[in-house]
mmCIF file of C-alpha atoms in Angstrom:
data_model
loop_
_atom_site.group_PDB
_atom_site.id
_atom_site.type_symbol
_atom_site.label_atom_id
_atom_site.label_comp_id
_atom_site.label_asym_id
_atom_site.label_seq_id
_atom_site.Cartn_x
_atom_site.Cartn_y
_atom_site.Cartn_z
ATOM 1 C CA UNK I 1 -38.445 -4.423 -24.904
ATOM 2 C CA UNK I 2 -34.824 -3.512 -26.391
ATOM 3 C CA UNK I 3 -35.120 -0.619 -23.886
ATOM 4 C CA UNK I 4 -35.487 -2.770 -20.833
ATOM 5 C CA UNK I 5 -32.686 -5.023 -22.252
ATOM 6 C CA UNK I 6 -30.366 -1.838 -22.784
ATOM 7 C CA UNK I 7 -31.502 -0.754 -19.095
ATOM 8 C CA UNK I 8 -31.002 -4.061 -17.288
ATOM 9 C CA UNK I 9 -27.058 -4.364 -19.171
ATOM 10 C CA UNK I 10 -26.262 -0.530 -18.139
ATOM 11 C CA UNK I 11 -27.238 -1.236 -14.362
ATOM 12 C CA UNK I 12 -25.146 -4.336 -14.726
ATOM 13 C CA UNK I 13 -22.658 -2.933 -15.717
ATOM 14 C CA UNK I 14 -23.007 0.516 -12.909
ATOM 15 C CA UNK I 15 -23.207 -1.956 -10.515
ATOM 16 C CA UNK I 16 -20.330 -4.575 -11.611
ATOM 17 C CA UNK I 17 -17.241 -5.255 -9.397
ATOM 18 C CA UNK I 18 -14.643 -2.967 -10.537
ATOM 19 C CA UNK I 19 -11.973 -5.276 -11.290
ATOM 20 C CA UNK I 20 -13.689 -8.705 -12.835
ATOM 21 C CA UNK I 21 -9.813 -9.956 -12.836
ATOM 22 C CA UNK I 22 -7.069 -10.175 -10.389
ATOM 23 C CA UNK I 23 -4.173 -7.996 -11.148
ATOM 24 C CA UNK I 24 -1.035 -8.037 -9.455
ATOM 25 C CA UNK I 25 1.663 -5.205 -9.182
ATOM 26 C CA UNK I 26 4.969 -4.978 -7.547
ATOM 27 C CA UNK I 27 6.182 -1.257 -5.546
ATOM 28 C CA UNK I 28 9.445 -0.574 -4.475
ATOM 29 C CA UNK I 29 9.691 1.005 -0.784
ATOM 30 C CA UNK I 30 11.724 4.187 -0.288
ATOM 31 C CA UNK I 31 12.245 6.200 2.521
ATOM 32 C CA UNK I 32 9.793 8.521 3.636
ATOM 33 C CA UNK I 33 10.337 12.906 3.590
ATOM 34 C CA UNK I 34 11.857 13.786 6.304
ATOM 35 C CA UNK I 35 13.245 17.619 7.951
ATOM 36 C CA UNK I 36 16.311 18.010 6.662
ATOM 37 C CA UNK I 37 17.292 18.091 10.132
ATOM 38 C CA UNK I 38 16.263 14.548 10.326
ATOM 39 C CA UNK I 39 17.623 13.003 7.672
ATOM 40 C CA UNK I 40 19.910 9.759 8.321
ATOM 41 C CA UNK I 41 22.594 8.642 6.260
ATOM 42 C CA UNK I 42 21.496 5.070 5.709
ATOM 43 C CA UNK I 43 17.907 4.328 5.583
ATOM 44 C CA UNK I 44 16.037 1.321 4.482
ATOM 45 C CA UNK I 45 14.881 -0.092 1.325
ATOM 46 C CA UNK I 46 11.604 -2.391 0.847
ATOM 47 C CA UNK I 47 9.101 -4.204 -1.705
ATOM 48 C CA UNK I 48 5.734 -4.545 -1.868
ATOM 49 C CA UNK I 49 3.373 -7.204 -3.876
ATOM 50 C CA UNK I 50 0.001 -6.247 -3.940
ATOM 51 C CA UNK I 51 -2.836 -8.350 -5.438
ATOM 52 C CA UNK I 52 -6.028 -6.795 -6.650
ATOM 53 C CA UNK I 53 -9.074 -9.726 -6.833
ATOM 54 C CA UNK I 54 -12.423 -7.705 -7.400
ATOM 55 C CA UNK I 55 -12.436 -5.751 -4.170
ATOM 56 C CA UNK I 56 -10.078 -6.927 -2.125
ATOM 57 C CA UNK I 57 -6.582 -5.911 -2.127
ATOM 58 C CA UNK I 58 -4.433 -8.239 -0.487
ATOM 59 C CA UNK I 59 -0.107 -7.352 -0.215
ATOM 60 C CA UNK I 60 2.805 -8.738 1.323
ATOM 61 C CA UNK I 61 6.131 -7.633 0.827
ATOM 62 C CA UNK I 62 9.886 -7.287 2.745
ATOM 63 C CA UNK I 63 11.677 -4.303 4.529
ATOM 64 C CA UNK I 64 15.393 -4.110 5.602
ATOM 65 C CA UNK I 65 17.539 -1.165 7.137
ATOM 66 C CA UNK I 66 14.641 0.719 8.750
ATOM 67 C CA UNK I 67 16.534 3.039 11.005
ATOM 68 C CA UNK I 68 14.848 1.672 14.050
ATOM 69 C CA UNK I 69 12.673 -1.479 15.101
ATOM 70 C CA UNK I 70 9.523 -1.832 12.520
ATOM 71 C CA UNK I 71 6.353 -0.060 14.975
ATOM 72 C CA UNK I 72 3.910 -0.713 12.340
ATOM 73 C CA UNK I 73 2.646 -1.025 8.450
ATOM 74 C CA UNK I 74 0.090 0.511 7.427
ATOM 75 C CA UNK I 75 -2.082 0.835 3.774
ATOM 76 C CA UNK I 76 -3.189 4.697 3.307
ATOM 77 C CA UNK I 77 -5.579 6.334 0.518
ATOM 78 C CA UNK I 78 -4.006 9.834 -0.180
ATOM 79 C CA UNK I 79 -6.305 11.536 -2.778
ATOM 80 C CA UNK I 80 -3.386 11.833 -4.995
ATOM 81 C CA UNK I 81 0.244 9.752 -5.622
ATOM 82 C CA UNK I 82 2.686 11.967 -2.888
ATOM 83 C CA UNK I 83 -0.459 13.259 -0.803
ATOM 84 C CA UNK I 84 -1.289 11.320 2.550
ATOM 85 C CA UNK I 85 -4.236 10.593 3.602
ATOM 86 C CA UNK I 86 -6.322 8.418 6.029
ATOM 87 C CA UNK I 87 -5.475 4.935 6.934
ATOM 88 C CA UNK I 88 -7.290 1.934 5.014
ATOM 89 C CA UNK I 89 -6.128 -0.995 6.917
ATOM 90 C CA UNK I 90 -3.184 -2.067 9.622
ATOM 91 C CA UNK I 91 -0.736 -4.801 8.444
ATOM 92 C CA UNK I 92 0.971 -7.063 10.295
ATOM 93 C CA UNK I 93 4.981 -6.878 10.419
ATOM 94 C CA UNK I 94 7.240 -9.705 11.708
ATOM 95 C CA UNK I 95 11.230 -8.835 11.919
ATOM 96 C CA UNK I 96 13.560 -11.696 10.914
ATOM 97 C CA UNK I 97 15.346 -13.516 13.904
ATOM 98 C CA UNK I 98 18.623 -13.381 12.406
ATOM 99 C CA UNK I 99 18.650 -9.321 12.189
ATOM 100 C CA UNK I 100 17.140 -8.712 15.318
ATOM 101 C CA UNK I 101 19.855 -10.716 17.054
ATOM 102 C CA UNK I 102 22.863 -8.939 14.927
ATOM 103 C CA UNK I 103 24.702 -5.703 16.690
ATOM 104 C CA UNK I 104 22.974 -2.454 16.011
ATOM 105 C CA UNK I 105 20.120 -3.941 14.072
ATOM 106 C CA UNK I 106 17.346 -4.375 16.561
ATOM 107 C CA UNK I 107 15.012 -6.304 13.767
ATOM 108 C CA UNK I 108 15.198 -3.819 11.326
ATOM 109 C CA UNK I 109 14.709 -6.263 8.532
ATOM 110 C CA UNK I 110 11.609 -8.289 8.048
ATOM 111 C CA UNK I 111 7.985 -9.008 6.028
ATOM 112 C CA UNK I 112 4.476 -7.649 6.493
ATOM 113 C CA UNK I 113 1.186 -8.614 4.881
ATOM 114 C CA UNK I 114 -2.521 -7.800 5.164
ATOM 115 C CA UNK I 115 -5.563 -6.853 3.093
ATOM 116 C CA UNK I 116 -8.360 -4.684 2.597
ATOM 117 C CA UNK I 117 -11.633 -4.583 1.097
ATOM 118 C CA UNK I 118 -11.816 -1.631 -0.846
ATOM 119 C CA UNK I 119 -15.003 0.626 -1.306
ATOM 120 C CA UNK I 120 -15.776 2.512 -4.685
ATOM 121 C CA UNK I 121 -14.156 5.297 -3.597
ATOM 122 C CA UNK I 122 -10.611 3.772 -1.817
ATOM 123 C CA UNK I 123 -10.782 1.912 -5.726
ATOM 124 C CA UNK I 124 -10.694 4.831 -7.405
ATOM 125 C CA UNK I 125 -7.803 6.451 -5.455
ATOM 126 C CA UNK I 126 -5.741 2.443 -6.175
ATOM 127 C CA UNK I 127 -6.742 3.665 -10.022
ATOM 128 C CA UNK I 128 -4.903 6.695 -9.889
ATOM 129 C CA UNK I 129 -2.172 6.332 -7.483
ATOM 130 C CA UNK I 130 -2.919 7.313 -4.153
ATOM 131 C CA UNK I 131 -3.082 3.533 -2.200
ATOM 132 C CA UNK I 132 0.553 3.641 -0.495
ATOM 133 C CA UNK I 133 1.885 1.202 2.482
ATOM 134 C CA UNK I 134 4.113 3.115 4.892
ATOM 135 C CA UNK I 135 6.079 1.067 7.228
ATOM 136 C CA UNK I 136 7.154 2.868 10.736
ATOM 137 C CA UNK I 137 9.588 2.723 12.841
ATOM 138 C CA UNK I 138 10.502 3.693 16.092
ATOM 139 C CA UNK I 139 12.824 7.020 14.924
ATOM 140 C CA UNK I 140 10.236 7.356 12.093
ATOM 141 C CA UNK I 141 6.820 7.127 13.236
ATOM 142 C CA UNK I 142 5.030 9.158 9.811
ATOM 143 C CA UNK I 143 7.161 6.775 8.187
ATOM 144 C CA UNK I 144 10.061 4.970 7.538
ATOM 145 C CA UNK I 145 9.233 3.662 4.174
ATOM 146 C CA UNK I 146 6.751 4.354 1.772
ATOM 147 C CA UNK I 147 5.741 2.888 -1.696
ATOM 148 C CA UNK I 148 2.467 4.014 -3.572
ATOM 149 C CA UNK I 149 0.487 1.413 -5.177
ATOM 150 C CA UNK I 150 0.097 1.639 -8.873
ATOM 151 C CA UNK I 151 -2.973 -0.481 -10.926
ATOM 152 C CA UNK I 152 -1.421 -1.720 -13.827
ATOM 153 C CA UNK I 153 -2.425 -0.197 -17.100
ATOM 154 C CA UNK I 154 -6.027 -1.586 -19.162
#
């Protein structure tokens, strides 16, 4: 009987959502490697807030000084922090009026959100680094800004 009991909690347990409580964390976006040859002299900055609530990881966060107009945000699982890999899940982008209006900014400032529901395996990449957003732009399309996603320490 103790046994079954001791079986029943260790399946429970196998099969439990990974992360019984939300936990939030908040990246910093930096510009993406470029060629040398391609390097600007201004580039953009960013944050990201992502929210993990059992499986799905839901983030927002703000971009400004992309060095063209925002062509999409993106979450990625790389199999390590610095390593890219393939893409999880599209977010959306929306440039501030304001910017987009002002000379030589074409909309290069703005906020993007989205989530994903992660599998096992895209959960254990989040655990040890390798969830990152990458925002592109139009004279960055591998990326204007990137920020890996870090779970907060147990």
């Amino acid at each position: 009987m103790m046994r079954t009991g001791l079986a029943v909690m260790l399946a429970l347990l196998w099969f439990a959502d990974p992360a019984a409580a939300a936990q939030t964390m908040t990246v910093r976006l930096s510009p993406g490697p470029r060629l040398v040859g391609t390097r600007a002299e201004r580039s953009g900055v960013g944050s990201v807030t992502a929210t993990l609530d059992g499986s799905k990881l839901t983030i927002s966060g703000t971009y400004e000084g992309l060095l063209g107009a925002p062509t999409g945000a993106h979450l990625f699982a790389g199999s390590a922090p610095g390593v890219r890999g393939p893409k999880v899940a599209d977010l959306s982008t929306t440039s501030n009026e304001h910017v987009a209006s002002a000379p030589g900014q074409n909309g290069t400032d703005g906020h993007f959100s989205g989530s994903a529901k992660l599998n096992r395996a895209q959960f254990a990449l989040f655990r040890k680094g390798g969830l990152y957003v990458e925002i592109d732009s139009a004279d960055a399309p591998d990326g204007d800004l990137w920020g890996w996603l870090w779970a907060p320490a147990d």
